Short mmCIF file of C-alpha atoms in Angstrom, two decimals:
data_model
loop_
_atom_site.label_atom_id
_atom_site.label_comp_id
_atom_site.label_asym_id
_atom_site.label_seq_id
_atom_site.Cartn_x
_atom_site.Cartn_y
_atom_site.Cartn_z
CA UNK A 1 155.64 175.81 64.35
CA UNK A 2 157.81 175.39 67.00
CA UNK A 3 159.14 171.79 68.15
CA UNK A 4 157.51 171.23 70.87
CA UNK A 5 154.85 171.54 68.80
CA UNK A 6 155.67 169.37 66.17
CA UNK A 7 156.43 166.30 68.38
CA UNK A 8 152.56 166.44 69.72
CA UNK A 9 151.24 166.40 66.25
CA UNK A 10 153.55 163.88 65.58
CA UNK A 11 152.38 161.52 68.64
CA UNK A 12 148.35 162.41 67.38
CA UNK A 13 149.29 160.55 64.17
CA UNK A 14 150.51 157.89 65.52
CA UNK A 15 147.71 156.79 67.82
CA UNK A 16 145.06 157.88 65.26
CA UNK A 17 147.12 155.17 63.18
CA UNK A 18 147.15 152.47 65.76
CA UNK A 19 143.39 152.84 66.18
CA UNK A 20 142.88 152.29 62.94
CA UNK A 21 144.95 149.15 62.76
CA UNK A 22 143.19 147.78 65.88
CA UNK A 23 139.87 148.38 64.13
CA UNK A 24 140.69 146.99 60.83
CA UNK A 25 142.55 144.11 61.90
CA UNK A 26 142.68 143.13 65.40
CA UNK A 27 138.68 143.42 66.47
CA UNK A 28 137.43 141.91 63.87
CA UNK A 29 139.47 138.60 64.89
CA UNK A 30 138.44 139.27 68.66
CA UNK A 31 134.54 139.39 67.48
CA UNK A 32 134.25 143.12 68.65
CA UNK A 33 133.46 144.86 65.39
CA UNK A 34 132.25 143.07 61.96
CA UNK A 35 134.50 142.99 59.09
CA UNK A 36 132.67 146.29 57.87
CA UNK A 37 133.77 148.37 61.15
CA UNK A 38 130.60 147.62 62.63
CA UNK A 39 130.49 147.06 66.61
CA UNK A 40 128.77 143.47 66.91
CA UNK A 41 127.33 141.86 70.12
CA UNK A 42 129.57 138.92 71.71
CA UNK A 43 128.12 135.56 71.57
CA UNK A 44 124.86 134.93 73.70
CA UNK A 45 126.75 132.12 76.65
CA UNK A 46 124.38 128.97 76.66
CA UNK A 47 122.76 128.98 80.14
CA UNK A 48 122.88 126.30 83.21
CA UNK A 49 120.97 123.47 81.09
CA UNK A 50 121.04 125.36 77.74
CA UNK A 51 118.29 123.66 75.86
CA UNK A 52 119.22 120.33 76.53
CA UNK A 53 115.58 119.57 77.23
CA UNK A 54 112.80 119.63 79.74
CA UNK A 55 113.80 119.81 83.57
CA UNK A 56 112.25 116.48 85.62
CA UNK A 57 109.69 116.84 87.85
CA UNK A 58 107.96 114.80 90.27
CA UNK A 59 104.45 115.57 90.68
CA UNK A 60 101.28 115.62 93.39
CA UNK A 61 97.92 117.11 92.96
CA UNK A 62 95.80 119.65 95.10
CA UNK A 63 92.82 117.60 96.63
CA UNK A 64 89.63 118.86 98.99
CA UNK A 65 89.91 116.45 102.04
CA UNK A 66 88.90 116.90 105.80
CA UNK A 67 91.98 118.69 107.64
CA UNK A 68 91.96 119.76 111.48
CA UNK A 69 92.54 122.99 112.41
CA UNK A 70 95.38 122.53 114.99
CA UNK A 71 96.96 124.88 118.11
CA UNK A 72 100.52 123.74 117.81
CA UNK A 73 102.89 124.52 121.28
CA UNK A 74 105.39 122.49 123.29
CA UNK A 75 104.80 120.47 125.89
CA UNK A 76 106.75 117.94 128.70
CA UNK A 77 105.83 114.37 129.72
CA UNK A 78 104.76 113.89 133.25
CA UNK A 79 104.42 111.21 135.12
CA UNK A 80 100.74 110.13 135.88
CA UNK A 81 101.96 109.00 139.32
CA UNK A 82 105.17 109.24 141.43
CA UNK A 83 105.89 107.49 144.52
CA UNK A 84 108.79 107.66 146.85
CA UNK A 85 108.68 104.59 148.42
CA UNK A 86 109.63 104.68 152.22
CA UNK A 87 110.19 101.86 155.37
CA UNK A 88 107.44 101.90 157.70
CA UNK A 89 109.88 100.17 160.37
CA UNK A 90 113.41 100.51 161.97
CA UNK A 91 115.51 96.90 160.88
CA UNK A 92 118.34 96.35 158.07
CA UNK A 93 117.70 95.80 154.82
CA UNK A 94 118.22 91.77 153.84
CA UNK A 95 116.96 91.69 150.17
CA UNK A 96 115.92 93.56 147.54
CA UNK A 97 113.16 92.27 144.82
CA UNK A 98 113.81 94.08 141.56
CA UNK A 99 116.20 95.91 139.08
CA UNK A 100 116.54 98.79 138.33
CA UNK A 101 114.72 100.01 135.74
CA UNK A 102 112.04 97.07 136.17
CA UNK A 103 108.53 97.54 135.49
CA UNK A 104 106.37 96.49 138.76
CA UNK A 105 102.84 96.03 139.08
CA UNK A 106 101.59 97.06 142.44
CA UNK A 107 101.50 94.86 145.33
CA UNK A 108 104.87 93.31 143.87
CA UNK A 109 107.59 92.52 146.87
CA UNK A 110 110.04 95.13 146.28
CA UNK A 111 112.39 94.45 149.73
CA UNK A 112 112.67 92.60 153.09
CA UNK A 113 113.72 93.85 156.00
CA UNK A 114 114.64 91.70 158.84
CA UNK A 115 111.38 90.21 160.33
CA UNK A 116 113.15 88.39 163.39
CA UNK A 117 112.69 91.35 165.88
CA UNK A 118 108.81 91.75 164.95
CA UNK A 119 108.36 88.17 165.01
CA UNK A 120 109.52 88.03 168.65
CA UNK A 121 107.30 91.29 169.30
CA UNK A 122 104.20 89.14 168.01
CA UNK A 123 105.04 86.05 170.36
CA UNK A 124 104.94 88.38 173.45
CA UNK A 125 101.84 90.14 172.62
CA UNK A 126 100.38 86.44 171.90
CA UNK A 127 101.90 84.87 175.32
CA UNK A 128 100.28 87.88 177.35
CA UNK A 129 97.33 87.57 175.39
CA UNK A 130 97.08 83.76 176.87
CA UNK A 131 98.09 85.11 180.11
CA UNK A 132 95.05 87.34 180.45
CA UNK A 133 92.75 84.85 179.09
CA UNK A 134 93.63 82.82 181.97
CA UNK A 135 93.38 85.40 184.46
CA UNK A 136 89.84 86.11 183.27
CA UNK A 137 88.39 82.89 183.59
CA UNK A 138 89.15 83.18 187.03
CA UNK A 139 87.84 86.62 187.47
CA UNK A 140 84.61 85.23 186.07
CA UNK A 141 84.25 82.33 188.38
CA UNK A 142 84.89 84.74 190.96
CA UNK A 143 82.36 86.55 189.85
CA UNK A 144 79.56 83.36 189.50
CA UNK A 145 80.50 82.40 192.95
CA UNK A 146 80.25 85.33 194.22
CA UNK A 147 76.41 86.19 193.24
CA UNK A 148 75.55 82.79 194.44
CA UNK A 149 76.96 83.63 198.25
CA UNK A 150 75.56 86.58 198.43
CA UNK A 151 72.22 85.37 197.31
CA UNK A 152 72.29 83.28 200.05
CA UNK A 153 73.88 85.49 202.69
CA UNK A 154 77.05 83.95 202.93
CA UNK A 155 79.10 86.75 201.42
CA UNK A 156 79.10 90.55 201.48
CA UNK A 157 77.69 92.47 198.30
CA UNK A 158 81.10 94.18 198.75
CA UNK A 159 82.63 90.95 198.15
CA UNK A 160 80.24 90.45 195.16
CA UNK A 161 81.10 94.04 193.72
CA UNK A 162 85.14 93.66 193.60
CA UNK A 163 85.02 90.61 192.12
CA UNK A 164 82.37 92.00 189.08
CA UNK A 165 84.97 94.93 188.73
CA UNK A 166 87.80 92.12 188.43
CA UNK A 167 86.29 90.43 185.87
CA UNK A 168 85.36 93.80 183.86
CA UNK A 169 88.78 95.05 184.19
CA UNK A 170 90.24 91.69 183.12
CA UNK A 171 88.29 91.82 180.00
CA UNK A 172 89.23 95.00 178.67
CA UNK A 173 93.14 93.89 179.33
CA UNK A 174 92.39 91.17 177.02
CA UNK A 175 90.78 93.32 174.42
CA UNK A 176 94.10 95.32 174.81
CA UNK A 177 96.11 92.13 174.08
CA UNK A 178 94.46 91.83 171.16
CA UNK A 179 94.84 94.60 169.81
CA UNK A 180 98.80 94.33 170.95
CA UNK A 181 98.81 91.23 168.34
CA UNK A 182 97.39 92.71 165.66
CA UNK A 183 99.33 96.10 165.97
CA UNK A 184 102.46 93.53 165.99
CA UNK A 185 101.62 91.33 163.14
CA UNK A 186 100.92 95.07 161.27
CA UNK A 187 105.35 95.58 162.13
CA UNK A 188 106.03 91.98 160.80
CA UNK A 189 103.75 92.91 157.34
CA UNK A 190 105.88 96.52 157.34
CA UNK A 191 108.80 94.15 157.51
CA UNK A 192 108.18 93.22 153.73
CA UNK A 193 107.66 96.27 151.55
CA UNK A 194 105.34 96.29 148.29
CA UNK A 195 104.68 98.27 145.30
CA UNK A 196 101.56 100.91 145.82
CA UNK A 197 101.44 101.14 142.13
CA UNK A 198 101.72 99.89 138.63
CA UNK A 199 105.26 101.28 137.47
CA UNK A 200 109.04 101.50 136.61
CA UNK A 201 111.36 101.39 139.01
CA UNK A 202 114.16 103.94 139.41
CA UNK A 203 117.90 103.67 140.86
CA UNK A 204 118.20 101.83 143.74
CA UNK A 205 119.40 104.19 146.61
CA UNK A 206 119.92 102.08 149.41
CA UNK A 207 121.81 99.18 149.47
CA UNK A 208 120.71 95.22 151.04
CA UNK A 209 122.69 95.26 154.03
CA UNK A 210 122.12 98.89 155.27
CA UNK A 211 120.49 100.02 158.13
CA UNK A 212 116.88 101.93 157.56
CA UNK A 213 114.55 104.14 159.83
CA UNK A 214 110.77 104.41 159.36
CA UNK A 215 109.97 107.16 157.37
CA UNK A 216 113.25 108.44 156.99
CA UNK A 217 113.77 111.51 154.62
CA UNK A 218 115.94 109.31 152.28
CA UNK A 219 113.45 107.12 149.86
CA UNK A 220 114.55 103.54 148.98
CA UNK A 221 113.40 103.96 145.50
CA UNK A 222 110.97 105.57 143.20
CA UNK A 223 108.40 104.31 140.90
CA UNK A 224 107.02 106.47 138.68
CA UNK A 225 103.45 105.24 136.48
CA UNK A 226 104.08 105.98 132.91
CA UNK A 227 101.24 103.98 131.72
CA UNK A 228 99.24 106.25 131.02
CA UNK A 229 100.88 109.64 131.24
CA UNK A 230 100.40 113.07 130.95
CA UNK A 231 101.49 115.91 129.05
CA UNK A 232 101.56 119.23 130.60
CA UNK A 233 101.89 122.64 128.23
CA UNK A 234 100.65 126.57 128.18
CA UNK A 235 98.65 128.09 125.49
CA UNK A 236 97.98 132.34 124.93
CA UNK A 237 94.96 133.37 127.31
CA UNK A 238 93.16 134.16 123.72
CA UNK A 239 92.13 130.68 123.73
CA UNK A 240 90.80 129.52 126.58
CA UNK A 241 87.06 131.16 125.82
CA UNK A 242 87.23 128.55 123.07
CA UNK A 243 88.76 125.76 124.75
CA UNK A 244 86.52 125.66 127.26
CA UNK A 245 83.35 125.06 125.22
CA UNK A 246 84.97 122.75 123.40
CA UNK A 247 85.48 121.01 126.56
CA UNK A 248 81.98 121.80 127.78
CA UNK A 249 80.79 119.85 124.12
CA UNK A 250 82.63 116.55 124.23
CA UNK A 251 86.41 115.22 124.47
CA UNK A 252 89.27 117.37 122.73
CA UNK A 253 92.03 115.76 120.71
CA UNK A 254 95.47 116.14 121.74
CA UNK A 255 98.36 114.99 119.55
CA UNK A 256 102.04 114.63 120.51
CA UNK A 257 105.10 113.57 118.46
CA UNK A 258 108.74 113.79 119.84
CA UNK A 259 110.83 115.65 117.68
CA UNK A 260 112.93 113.34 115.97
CA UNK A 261 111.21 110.28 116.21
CA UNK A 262 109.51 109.11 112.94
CA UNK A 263 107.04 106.90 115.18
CA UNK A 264 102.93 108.44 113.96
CA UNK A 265 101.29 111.15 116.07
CA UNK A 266 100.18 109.78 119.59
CA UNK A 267 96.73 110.42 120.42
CA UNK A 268 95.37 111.44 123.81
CA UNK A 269 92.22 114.05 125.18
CA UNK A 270 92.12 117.19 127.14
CA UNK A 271 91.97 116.61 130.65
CA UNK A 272 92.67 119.63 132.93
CA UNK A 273 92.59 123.74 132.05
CA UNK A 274 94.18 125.34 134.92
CA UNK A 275 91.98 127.68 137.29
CA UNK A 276 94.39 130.51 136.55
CA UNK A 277 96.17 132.28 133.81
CA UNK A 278 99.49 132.98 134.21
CA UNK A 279 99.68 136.59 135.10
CA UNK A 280 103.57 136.70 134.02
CA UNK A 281 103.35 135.33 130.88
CA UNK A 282 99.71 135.47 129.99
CA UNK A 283 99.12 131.93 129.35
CA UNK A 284 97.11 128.98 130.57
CA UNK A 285 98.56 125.74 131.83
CA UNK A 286 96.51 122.88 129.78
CA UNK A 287 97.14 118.94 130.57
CA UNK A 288 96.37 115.70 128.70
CA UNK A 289 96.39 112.25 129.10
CA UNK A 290 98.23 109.32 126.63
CA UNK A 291 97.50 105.77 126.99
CA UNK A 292 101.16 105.13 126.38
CA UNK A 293 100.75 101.56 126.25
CA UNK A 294 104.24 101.40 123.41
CA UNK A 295 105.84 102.77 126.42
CA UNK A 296 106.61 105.48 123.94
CA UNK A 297 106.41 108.77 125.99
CA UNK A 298 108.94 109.24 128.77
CA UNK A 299 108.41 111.46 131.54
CA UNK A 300 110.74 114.50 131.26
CA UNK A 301 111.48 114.94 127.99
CA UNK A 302 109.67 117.67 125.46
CA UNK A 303 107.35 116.98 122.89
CA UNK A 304 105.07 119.13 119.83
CA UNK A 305 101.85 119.11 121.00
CA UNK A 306 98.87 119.69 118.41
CA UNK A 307 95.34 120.72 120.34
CA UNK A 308 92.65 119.85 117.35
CA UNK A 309 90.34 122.98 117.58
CA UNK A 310 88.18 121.82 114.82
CA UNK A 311 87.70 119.97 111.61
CA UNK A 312 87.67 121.49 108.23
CA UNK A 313 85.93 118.57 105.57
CA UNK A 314 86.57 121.00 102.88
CA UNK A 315 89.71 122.06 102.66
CA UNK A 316 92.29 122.31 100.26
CA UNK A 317 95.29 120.49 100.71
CA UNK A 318 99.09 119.99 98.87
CA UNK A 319 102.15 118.39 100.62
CA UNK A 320 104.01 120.43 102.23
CA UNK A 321 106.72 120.03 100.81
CA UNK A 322 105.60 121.79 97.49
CA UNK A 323 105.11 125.11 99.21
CA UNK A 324 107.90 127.43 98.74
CA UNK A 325 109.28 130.94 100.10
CA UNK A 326 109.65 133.51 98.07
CA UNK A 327 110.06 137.45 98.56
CA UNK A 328 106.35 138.00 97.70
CA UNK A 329 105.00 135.22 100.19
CA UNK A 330 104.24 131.35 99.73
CA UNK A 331 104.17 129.91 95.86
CA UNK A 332 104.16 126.73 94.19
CA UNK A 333 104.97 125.15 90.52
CA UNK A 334 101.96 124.17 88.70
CA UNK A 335 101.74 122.01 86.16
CA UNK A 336 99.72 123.14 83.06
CA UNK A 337 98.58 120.60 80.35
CA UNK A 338 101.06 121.76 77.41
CA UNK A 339 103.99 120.39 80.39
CA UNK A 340 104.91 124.32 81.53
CA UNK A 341 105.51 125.42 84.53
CA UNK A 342 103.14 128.24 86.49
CA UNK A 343 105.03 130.37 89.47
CA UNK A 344 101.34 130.70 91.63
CA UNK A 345 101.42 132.97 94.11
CA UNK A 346 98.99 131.39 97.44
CA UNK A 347 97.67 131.71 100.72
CA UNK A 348 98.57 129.22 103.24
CA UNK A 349 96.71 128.62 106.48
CA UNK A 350 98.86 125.82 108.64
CA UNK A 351 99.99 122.48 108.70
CA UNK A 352 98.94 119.01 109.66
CA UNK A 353 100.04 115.39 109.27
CA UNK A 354 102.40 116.42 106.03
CA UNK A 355 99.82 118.83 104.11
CA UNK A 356 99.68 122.21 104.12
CA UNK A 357 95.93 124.14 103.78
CA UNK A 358 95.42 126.45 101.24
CA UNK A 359 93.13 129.16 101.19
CA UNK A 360 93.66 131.52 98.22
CA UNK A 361 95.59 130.39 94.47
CA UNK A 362 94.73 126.36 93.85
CA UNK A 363 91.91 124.56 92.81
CA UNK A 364 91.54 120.88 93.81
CA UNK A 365 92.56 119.14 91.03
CA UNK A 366 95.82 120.98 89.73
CA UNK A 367 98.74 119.49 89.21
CA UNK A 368 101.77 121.22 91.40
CA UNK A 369 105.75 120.27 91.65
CA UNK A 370 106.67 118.16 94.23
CA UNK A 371 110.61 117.91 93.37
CA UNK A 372 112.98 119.27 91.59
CA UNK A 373 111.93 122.97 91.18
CA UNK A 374 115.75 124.19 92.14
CA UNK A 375 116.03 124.02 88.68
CA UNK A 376 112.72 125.64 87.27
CA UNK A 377 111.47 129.05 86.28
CA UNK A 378 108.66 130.12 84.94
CA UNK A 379 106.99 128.55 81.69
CA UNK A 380 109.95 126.11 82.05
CA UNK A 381 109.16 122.73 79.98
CA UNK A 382 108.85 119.83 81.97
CA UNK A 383 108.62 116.14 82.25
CA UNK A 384 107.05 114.14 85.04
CA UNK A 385 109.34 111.11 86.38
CA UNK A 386 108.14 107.81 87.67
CA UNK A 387 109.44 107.40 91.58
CA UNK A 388 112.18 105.22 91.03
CA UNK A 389 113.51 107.51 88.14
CA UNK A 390 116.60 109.08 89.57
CA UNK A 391 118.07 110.27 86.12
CA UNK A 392 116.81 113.51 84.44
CA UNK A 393 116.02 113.67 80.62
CA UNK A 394 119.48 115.93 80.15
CA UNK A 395 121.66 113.31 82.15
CA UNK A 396 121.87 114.92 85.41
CA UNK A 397 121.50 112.66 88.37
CA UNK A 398 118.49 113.96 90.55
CA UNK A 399 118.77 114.45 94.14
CA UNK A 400 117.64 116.57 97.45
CA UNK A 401 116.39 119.96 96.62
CA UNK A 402 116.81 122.95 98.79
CA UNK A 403 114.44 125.91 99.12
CA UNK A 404 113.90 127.99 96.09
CA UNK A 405 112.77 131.75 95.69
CA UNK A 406 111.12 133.02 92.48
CA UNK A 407 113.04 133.15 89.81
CA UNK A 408 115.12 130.43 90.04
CA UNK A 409 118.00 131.17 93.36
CA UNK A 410 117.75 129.05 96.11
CA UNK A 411 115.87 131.09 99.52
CA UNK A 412 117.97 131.70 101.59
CA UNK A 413 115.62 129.86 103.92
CA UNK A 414 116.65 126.93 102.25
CA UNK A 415 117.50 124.44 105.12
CA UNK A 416 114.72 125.54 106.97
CA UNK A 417 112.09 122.31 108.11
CA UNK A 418 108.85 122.78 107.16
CA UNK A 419 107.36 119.89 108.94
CA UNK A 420 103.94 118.75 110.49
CA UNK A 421 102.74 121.32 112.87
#
């Protein structure tokens, strides 16, 4: 054997040996082999909650109960009326009757413009209105006195027939003069300018003191009438077959909410279907009509819109919020009597008012998981907490939950609203 040789062998030994050692000494204390050489299984690690006890639940039930079926889009508030209100009359501007921002009713003084030049217009049209009075009295005399001489031969019918023409063209000068006054005392009225409707005023854009024009292109102000108020949005061509019968059969619920606002649904009726679809985008431009009398709905501004295209008494309904996402489509927790959990797989149609419809995988009755399923899987024990219970059998505090998919790991849809339609 040569050296080299030797010192190999030598090294084999050696780690053979230190196996060995590890085996017989070292794993045993490290848990990876049993005192008899055996390999043995490291310790099972206690999960998230271990088996500290049964997860707490609040709890709802699925009930039959009559739900609409709704066409949800977005709409904008318009105005039901807009007026740009205008001087009728040259003058300046002495006073203005409002605030901004005031609501009027219509016929309300809104401004004055100086009424001194109109009021001297009217006592000129009234002086030559006396004037021609006057002058046809006498034309009329003239005229008596006139037949009477001729009648009696001691004045030509030529005579007779210029002072008849007198007194005919004297009359329709006063009738003229009349009309002078009336078309003057119509200035002095222009001179003080009123609302034309029931409304909120806007910015004021000209000034007391300025100098106006009649029907200049600048407005003075502008009311709009929110009271009530329409709300104008587009739905897919699909539906207008059906939206016109249900037209054709009776009124059609509209609701509107404004995102953000907890306020209830506002309630208004189908008014207007335009008399042509939208070639561009293949839609149909629908409006409706709110009472508004909270003053709730301001023109401008977007809004959900709900179009109730029928009523389902039937239906099966859970909150909302007990519907979760999950890679194989909508589920919820139910409830079974021996306090397990259920992952059901179900159909879902849409939303209204806080419920969801389903169609397919609940019966009414069933008891589903309302919050706190973060922490639930399948054939999980549970235990159903009272609403002001914010404390979970195992000592954790309770709090918001986010979306969940099945099997426990939160969707990654989690923030995601799933609100009213």
């Amino acid at each position: 054997m040569s050296i080299k040789n030797a010192v190999i062998a030598l090294a084999a030994i050696g780690a053979l040996g230190t196996v060995y050692a590890y085996k017989d000494d070292i794993g045993p204390r490290l848990g990876l082999w049993g005192a008899d050489g055996k390999k043995e299984a490291p310790p099972a690690r206690a999960g998230r909650r271990g088996n500290s006890g049964p997860v707490a639940v609040t709890a709802g039930a699925a009930r039959r109960q009559s739900t609409p079926r709704l066409l949800a889009t977005i709409g904008t508030i318009q105005a039901f009326a807009t007026v740009n209100v205008k001087s009728r009359v040259d003058g300046q501007l002495f006073e203005a009757h409002f605030t901004e921002g005031q609501t009027v009713r219509k016929g309300d003084l809104l401004f004055r413009i100086d009424p001194r030049p109109f009021e001297v217009q009217l006592r000129q049209a009234q002086a030559s209105l006396a004037r021609d009075r006057a002058q046809m009295e006498k034309a009329r005399g003239d005229q008596t006195r006139y037949a009477s001489l001729v009648g009696k031969g001691f004045a030509s019918q030529q005579k007779y027939e210029e002072a008849r023409a007198a007194y005919a063209a004297i009359r329709e000068t006063l009738r003229a003069g009349e009309a002078a006054i009336e078309a003057a005392k119509l200035q002095l009225a222009y001179t003080e300018i009123r609302s034309p409707i029931d409304g909120r005023t806007g910015s004021l854009l000209v000034n007391t003191g300025n100098l106006v024009k009649a029907n200049d292109s600048g407005a003075l102000v502008v009311i709009t009438q929110v009271k009530p108020v329409h709300v104008v949005f587009s739905v897919p061509e699909a539906y207008l077959p059906g939206l016109k019968r249900l037209m054709a059969a009776g009124p059609v619920a509209v609701g509107v909410r404004v995102p953000g606002d907890k306020a209830p649904e506002k309630q208004g009726r189908l008014v207007f279907i335009n008399n042509a679809v939208d070639t561009a985008t293949g839609t149909i431009q629908l409006k409706a009509v709110f009472p508004n009398e909270d003053d709730g709905l301001t023109p401008g501004e977007f809004v959900n819109v709900a179009v109730t295209l029928e009523q389902r008494p039937e239906a099966v309904v859970v909150p909302s919020q007990a519907v979760q996402d999950g890679q194989r489509g909508a589920f919820v927790f139910v409830i079974r009597e021996n306090s397990t959990v259920d992952l059901r797989t179900v159909t879902v149609d849409d939303s209204a008012n806080g419920f969801t419809v389903v169609t397919k995988g609940l019966e009414p009755g069933e008891k589903i998981v309302l919050d706190g399923y973060l922490q639930l899987r399948p054939n999980a024990r549970v235990v159903i907490k009272t609403p002001g219970d914010t404390k979970s059998p195992g000592g954790r505090r309770g709090g918001g939950e986010r979306k969940r998919g099945e099997g426990g790991k939160p969707s990654a849809s989690a923030d995601a609203p799933r609100g009213d339609s």
